[in-house]
mmCIF file with all atom_site columns, C-alpha atoms and ligand atoms in Angstrom:
data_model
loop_
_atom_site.group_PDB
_atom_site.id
_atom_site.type_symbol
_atom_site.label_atom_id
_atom_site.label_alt_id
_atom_site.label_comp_id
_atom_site.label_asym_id
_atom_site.label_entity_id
_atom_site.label_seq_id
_atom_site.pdbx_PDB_ins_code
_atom_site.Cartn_x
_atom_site.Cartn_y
_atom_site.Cartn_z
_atom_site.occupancy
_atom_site.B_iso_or_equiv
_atom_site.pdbx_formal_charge
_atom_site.auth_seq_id
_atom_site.auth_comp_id
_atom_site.auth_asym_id
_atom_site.auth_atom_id
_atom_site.pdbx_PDB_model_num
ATOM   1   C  CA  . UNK A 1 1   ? -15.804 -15.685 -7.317  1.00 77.00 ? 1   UNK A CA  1
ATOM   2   C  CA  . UNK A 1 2   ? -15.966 -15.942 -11.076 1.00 93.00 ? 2   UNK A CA  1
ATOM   3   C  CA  . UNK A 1 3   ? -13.633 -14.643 -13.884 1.00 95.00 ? 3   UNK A CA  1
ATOM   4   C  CA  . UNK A 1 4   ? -13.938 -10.846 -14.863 1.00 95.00 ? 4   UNK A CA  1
ATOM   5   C  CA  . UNK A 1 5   ? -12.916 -9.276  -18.019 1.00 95.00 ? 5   UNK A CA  1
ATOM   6   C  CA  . UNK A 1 6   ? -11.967 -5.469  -18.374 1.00 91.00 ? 6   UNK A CA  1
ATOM   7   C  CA  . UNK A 1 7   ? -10.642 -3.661  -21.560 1.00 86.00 ? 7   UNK A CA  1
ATOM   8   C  CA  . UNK A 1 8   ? -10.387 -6.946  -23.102 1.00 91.00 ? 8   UNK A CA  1
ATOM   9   C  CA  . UNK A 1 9   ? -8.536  -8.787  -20.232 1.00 94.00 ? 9   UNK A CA  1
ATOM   10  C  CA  . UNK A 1 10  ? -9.388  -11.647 -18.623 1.00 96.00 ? 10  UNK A CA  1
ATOM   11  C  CA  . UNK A 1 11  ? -8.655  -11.443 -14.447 1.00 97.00 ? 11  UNK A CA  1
ATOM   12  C  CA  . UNK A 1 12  ? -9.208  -15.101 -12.363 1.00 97.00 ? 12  UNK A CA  1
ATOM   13  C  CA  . UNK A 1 13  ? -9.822  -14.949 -8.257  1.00 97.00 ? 13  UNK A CA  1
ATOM   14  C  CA  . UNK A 1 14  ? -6.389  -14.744 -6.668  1.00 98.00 ? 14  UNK A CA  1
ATOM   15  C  CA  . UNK A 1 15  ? -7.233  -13.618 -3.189  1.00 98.00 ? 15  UNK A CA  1
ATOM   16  C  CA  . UNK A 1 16  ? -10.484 -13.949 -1.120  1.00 98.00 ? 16  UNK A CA  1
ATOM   17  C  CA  . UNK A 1 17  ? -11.894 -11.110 1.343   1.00 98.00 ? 17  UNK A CA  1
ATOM   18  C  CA  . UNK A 1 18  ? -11.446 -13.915 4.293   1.00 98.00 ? 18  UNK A CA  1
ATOM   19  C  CA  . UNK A 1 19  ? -7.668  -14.271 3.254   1.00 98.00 ? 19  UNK A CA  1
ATOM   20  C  CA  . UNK A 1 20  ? -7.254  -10.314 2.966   1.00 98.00 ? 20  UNK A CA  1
ATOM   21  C  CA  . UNK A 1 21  ? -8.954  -10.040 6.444   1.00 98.00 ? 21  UNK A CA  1
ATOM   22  C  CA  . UNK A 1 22  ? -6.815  -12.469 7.735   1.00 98.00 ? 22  UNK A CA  1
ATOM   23  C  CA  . UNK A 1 23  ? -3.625  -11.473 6.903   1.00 98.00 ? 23  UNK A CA  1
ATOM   24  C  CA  . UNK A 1 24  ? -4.803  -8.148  7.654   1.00 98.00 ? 24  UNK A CA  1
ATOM   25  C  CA  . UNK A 1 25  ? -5.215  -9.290  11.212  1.00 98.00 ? 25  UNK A CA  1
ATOM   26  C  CA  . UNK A 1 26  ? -1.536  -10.093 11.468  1.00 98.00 ? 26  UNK A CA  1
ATOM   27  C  CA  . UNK A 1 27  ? 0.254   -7.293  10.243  1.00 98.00 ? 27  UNK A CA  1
ATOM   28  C  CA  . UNK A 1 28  ? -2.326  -4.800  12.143  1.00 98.00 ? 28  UNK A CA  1
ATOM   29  C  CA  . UNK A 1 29  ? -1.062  -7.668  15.367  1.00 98.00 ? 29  UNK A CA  1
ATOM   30  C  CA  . UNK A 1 30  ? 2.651   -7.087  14.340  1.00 98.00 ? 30  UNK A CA  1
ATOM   31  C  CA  . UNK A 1 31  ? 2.939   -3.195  13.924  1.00 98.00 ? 31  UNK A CA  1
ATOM   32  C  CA  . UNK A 1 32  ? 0.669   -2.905  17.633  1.00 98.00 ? 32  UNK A CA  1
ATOM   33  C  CA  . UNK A 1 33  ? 3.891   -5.065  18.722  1.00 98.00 ? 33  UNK A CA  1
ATOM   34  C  CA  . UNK A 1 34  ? 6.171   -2.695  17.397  1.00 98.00 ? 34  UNK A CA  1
ATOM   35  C  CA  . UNK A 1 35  ? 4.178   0.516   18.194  1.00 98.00 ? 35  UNK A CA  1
ATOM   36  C  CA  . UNK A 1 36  ? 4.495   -0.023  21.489  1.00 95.00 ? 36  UNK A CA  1
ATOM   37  C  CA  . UNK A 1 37  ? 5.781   3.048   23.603  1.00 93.00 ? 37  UNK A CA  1
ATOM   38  C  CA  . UNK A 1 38  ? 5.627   5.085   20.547  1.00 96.00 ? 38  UNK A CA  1
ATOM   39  C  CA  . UNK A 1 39  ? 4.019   8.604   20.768  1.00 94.00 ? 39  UNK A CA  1
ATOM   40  C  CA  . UNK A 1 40  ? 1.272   9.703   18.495  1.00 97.00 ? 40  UNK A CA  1
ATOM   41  C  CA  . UNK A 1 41  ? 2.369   7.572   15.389  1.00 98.00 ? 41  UNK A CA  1
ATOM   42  C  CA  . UNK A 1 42  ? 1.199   8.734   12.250  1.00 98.00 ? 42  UNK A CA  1
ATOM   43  C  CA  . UNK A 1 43  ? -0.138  5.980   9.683   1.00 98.00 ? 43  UNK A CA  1
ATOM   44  C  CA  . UNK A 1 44  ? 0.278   8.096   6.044   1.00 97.00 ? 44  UNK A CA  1
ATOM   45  C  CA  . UNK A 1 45  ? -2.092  6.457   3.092   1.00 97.00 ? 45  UNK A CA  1
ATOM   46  C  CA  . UNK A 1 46  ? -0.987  6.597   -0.504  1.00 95.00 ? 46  UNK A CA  1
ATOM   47  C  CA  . UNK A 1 47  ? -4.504  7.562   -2.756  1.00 94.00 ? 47  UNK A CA  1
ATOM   48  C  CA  . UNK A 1 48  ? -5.764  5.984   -4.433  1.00 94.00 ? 48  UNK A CA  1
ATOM   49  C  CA  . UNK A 1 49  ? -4.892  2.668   -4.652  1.00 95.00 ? 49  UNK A CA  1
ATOM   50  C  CA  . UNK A 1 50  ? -4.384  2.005   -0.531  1.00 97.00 ? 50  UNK A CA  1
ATOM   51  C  CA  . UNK A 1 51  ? -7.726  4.101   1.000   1.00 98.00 ? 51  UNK A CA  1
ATOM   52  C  CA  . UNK A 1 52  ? -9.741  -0.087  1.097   1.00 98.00 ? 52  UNK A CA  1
ATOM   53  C  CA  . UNK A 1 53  ? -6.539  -1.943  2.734   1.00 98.00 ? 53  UNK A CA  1
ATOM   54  C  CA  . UNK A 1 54  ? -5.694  1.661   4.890   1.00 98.00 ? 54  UNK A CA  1
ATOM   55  C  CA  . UNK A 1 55  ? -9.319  1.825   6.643   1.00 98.00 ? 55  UNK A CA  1
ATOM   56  C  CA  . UNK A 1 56  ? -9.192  -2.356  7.161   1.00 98.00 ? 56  UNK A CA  1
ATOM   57  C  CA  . UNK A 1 57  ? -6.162  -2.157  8.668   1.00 98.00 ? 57  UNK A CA  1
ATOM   58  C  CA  . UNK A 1 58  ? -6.154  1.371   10.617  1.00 98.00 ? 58  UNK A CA  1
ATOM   59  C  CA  . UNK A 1 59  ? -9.520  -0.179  11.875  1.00 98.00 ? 59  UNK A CA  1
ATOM   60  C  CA  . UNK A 1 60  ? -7.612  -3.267  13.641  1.00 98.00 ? 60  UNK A CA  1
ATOM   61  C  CA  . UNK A 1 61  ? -4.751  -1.276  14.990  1.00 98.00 ? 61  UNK A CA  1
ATOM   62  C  CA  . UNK A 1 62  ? -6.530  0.208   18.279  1.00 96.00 ? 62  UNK A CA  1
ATOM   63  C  CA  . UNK A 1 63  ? -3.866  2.688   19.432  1.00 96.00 ? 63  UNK A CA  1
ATOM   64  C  CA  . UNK A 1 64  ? -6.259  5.732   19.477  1.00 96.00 ? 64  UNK A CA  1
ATOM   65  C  CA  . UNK A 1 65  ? -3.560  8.473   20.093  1.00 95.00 ? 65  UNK A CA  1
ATOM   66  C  CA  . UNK A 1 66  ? -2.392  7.696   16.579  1.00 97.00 ? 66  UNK A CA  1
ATOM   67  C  CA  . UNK A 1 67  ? -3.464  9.718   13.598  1.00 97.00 ? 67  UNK A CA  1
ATOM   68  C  CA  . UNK A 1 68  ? -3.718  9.017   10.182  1.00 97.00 ? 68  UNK A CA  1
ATOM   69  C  CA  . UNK A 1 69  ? -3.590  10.994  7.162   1.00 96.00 ? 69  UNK A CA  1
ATOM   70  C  CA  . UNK A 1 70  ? -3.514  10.479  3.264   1.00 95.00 ? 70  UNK A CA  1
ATOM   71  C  CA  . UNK A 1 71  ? -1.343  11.841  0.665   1.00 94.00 ? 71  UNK A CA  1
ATOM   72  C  CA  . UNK A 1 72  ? -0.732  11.807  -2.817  1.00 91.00 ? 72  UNK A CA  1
ATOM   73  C  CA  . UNK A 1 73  ? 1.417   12.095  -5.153  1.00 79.00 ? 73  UNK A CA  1
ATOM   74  C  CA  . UNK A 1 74  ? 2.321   13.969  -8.691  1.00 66.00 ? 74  UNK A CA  1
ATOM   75  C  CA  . UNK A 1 75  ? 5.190   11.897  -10.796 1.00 62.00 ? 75  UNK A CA  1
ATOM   76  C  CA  . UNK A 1 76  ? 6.909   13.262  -13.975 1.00 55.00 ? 76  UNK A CA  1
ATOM   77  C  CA  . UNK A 1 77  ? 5.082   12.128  -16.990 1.00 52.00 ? 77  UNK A CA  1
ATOM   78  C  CA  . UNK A 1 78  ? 6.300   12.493  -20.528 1.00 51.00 ? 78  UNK A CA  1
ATOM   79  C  CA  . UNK A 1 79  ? 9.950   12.146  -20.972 1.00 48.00 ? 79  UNK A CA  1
ATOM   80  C  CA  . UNK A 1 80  ? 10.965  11.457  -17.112 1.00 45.00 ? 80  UNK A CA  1
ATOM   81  C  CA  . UNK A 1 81  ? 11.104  8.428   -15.745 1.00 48.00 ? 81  UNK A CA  1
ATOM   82  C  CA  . UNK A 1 82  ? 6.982   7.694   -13.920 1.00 57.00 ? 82  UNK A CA  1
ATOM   83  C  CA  . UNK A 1 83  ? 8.757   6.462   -10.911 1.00 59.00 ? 83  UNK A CA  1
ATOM   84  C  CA  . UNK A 1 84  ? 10.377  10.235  -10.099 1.00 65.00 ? 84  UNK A CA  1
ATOM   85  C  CA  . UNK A 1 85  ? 7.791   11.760  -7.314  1.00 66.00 ? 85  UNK A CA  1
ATOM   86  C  CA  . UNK A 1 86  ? 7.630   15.177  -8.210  1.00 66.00 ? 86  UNK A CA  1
ATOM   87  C  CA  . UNK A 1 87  ? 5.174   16.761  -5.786  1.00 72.00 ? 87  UNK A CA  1
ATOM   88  C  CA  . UNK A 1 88  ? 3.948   15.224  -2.379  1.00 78.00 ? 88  UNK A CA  1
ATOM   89  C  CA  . UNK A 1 89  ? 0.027   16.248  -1.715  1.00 81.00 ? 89  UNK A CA  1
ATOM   90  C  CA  . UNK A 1 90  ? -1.808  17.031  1.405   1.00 83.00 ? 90  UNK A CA  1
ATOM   91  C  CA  . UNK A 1 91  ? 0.299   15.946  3.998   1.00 91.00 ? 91  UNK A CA  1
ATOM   92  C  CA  . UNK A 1 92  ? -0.247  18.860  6.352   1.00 90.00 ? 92  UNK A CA  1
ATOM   93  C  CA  . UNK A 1 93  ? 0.707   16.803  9.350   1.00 92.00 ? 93  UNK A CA  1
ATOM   94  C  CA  . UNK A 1 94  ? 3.825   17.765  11.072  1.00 94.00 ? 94  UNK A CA  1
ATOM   95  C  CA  . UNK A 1 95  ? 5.761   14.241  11.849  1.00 97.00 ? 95  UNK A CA  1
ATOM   96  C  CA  . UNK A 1 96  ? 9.244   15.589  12.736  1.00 97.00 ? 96  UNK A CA  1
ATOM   97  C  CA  . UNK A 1 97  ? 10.150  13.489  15.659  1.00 97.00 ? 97  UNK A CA  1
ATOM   98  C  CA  . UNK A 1 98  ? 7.281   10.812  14.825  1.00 98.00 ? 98  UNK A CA  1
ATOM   99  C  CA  . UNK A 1 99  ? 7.316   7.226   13.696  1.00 98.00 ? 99  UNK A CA  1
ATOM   100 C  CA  . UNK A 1 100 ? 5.379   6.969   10.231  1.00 98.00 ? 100 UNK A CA  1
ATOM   101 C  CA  . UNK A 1 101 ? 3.866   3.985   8.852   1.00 98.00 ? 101 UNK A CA  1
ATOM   102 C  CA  . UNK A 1 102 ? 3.133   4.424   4.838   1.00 98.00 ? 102 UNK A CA  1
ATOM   103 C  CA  . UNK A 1 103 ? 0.130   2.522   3.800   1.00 98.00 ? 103 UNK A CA  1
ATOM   104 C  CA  . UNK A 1 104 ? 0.684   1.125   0.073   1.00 97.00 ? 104 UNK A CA  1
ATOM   105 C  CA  . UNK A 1 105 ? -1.254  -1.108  -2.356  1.00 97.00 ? 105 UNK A CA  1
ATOM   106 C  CA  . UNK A 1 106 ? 1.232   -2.438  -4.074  1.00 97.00 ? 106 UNK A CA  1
ATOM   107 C  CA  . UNK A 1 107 ? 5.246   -2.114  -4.032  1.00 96.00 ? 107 UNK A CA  1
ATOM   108 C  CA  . UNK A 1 108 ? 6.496   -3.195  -7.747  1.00 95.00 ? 108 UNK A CA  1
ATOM   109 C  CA  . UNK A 1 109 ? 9.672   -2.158  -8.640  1.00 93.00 ? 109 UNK A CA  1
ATOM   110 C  CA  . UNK A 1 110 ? 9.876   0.058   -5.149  1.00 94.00 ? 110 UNK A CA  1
ATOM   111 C  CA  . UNK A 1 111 ? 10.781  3.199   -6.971  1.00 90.00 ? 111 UNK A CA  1
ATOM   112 C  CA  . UNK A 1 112 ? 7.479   4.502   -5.603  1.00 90.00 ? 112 UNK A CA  1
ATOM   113 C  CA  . UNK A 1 113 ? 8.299   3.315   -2.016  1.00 93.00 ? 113 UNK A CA  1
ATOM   114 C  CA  . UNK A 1 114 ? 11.837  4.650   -2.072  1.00 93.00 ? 114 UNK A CA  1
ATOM   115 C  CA  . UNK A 1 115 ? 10.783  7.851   -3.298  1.00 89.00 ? 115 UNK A CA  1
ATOM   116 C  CA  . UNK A 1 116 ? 7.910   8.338   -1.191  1.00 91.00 ? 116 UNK A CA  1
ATOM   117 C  CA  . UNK A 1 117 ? 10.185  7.122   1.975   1.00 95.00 ? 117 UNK A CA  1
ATOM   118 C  CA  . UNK A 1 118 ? 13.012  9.537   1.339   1.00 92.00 ? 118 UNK A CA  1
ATOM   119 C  CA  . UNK A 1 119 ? 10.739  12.620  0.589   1.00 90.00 ? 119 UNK A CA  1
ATOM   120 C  CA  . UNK A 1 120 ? 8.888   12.056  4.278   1.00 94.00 ? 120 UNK A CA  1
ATOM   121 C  CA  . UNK A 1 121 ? 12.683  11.003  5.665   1.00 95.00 ? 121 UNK A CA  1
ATOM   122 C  CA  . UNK A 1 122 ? 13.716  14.711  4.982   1.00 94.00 ? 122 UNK A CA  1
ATOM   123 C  CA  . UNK A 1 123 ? 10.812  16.011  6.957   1.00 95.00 ? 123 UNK A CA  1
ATOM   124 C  CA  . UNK A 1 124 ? 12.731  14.494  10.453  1.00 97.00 ? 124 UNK A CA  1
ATOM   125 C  CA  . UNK A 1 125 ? 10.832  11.883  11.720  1.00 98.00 ? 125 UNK A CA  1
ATOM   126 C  CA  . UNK A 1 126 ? 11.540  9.539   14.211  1.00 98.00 ? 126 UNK A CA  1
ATOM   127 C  CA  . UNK A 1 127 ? 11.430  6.563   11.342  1.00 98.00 ? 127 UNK A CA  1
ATOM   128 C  CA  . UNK A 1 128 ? 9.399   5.399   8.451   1.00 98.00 ? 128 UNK A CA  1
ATOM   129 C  CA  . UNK A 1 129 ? 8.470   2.163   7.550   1.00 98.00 ? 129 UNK A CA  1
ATOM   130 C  CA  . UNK A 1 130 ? 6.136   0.930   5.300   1.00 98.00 ? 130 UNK A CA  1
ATOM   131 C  CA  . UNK A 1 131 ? 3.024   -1.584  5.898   1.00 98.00 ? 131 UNK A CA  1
ATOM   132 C  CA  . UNK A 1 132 ? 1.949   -3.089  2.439   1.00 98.00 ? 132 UNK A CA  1
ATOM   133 C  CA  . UNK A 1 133 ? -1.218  -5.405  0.821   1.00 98.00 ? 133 UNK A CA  1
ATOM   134 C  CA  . UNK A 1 134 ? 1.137   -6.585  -2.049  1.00 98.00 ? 134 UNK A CA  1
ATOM   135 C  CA  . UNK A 1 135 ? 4.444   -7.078  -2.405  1.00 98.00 ? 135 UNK A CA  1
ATOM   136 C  CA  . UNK A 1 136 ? 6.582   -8.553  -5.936  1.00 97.00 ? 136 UNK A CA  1
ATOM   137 C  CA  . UNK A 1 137 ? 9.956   -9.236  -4.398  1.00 98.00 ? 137 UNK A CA  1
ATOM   138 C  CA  . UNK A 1 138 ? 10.795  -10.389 -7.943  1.00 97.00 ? 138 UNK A CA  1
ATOM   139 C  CA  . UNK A 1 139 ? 10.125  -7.338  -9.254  1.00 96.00 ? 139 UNK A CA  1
ATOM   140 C  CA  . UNK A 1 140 ? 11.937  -5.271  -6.611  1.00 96.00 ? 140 UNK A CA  1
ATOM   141 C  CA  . UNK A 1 141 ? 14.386  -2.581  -8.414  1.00 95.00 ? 141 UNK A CA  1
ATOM   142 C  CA  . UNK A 1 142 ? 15.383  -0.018  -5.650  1.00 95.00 ? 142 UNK A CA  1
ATOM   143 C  CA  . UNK A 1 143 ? 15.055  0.131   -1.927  1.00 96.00 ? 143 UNK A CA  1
ATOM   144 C  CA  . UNK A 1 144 ? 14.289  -1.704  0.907   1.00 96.00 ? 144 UNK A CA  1
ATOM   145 C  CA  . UNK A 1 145 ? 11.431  -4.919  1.388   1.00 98.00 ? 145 UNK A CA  1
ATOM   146 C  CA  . UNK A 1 146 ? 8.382   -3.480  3.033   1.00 98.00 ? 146 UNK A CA  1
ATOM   147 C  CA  . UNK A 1 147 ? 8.752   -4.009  6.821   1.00 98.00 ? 147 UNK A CA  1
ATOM   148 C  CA  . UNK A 1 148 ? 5.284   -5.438  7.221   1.00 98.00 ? 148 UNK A CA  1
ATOM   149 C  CA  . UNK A 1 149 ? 3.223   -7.203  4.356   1.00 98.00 ? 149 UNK A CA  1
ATOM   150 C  CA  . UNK A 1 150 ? 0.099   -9.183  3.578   1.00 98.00 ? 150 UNK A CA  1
ATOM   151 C  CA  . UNK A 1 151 ? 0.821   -10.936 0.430   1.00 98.00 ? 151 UNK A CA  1
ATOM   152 C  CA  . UNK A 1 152 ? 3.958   -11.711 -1.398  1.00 98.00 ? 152 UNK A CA  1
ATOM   153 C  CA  . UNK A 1 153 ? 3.285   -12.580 -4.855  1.00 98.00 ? 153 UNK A CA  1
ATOM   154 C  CA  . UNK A 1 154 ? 4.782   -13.291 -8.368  1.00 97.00 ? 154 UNK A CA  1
ATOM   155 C  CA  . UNK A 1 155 ? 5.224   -10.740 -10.551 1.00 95.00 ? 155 UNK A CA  1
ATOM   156 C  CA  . UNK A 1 156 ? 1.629   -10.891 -12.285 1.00 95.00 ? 156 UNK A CA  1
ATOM   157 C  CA  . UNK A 1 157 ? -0.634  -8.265  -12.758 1.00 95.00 ? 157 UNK A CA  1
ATOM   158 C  CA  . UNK A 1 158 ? -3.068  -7.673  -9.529  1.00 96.00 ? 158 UNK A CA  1
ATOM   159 C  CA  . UNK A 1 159 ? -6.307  -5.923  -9.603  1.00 96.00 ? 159 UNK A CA  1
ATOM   160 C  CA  . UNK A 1 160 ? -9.440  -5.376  -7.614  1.00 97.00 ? 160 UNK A CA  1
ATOM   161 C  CA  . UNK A 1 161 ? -9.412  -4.605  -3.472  1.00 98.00 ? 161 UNK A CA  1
ATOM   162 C  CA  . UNK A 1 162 ? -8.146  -0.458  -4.419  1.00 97.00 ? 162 UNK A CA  1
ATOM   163 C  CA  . UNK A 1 163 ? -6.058  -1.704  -7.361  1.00 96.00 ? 163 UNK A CA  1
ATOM   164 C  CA  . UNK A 1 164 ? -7.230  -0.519  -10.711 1.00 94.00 ? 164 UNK A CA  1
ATOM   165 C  CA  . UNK A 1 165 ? -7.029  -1.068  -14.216 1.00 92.00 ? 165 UNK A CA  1
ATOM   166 C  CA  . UNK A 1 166 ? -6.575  2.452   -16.082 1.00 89.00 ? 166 UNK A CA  1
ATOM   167 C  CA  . UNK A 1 167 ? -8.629  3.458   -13.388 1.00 89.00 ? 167 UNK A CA  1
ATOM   168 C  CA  . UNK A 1 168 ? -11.553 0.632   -12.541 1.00 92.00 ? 168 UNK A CA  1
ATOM   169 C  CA  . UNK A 1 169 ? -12.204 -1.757  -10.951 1.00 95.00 ? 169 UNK A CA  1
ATOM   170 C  CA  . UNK A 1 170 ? -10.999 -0.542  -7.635  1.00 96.00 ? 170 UNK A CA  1
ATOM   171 C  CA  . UNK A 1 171 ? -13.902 -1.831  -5.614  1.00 97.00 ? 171 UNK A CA  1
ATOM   172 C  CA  . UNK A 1 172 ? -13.937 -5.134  -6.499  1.00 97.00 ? 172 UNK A CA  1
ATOM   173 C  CA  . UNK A 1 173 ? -13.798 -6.944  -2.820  1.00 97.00 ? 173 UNK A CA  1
ATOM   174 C  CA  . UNK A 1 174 ? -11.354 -9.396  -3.753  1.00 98.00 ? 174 UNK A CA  1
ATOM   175 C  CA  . UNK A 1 175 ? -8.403  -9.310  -5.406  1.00 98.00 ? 175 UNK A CA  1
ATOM   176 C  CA  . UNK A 1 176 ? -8.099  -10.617 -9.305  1.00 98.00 ? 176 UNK A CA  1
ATOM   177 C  CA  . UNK A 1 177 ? -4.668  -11.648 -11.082 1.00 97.00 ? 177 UNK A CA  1
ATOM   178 C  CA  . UNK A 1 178 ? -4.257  -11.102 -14.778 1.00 96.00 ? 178 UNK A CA  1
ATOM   179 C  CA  . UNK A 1 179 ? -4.918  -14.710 -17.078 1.00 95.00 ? 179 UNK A CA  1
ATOM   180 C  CA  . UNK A 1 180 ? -2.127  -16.198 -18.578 1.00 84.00 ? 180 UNK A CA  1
ATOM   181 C  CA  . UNK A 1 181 ? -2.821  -16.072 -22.169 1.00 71.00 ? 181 UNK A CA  1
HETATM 182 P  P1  . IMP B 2 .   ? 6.459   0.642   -8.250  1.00 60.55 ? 1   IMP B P1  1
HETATM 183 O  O1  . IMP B 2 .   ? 6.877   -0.061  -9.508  1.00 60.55 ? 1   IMP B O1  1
HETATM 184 O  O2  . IMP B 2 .   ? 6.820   -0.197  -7.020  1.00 60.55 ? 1   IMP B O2  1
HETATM 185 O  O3  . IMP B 2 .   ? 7.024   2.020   -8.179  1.00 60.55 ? 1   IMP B O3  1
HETATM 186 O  O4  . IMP B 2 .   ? 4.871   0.743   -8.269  1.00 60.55 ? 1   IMP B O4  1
HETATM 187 C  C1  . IMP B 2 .   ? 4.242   1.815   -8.879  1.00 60.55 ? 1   IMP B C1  1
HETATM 188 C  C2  . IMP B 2 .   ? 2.748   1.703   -8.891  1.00 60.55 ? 1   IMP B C2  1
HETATM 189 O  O5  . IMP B 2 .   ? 2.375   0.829   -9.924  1.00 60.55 ? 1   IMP B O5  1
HETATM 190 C  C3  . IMP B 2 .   ? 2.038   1.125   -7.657  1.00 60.55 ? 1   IMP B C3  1
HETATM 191 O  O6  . IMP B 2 .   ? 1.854   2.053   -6.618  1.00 60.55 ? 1   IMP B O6  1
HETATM 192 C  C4  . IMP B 2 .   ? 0.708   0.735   -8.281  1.00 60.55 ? 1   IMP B C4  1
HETATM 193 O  O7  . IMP B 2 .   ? -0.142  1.862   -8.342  1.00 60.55 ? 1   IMP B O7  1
HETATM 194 C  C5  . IMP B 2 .   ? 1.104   0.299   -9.670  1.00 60.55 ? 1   IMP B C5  1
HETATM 195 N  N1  . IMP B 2 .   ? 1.150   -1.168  -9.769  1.00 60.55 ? 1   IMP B N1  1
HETATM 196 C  C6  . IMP B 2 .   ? 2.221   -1.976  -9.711  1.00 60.55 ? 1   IMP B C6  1
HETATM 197 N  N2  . IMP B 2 .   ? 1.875   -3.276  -9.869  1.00 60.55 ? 1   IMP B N2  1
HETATM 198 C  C7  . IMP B 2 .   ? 0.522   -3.267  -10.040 1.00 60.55 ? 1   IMP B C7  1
HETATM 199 C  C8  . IMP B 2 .   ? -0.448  -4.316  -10.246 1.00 60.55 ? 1   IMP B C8  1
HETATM 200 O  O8  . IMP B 2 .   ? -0.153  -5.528  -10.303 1.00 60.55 ? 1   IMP B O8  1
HETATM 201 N  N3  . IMP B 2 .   ? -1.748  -3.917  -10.366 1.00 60.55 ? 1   IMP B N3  1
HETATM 202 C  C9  . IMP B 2 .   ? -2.133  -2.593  -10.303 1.00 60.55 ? 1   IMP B C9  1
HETATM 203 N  N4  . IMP B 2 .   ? -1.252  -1.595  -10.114 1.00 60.55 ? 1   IMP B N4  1
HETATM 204 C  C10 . IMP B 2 .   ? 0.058   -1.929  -9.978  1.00 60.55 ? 1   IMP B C10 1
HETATM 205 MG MG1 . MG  B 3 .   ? 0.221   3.126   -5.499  1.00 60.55 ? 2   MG  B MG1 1
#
């Protein structure tokens, strides 16, 4: 793995594809644990930025009455705060009485997460919880930990393995950190 530059920025290896399978491995290990007994579970995947770590990990979880589907969503742009979900896409899926599992790159500040998590808590499930690559507990703002994650990091900027950089870069197969200057 060598350094990659983008738009002028300089990204180092961070994470290799044997460390993401790994830990992948786990937290597929743990939810099975806690799935257990559970009908039809619902995994939901957050486009773009989760559709690599949602099809690693849905492929290690072999509980094949479970479905999963993949939203996204629209935020306010412009004056509004980006964090405020405005519209929630292509969820078509009725989970009223279901546990969910959100699938999420990244959770930064968790105004994403918490947003996301209350808009598919007024839809009546049975609970949500969330399964994340990346977590910055640093950074954390609003809501709750994710229940099951792969990495915990610093607050540095991540990309490669579904996380972009103004869109690219996304299928780079490991994941990059930002250069300190
Ligand atoms: P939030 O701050 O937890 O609401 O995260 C919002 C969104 O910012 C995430 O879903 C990612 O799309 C993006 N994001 C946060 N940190 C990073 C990063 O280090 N690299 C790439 N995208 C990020
Ligand atoms: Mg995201």
């Amino acid at each position: 793995m060598a350094e990659v530059t983008f738009n002028g920025l300089t990204f180092e290896p961070y994470i290799t594809r044997e460390q993401i399978a790994e830990q992948i491995k786990r937290v597929a290990q743990e939810i099975k644990n806690d799935l257990r007994g559970e009908e039809k579970p619902i995994f939901v995947g957050v486009l773009t930025g989760s559709f690599m770590f949602a099809s690693d990990l849905y492929r290690e979880i072999d509980i094949y009455d479970s479905e999963i589907a993949f939203i996204r969503f629209k935020s306010y742009e412009g004056m509004q705060s980006s964090g405020v979900i405005k519209e929630v896409m292509g969820l078509d899926e009725d989970i009223k009485g279901r546990t969910v599992i959100i699938i999420e790159d990244i959770v930064d500040t968790g105004i994403t997460a918490a947003r996301l998590r209350a808009r598919l808590e007024a839809l009546g499930p049975k609970q949500v919880k969330m399964a994340s690559l990346l977590f910055k507990p640093e950074s954390l703002q609003e809501g709750n930990p994710p229940e099951y994650v792969c990495f915990s990091i610093p607050s540095r900027f991540i990309l490669g393995y579904g996380l972009d950089l103004d869109g690219v870069a996304r299928n780079l197969p490991e994941i990059y950190v930002l250069k300190d200057k």
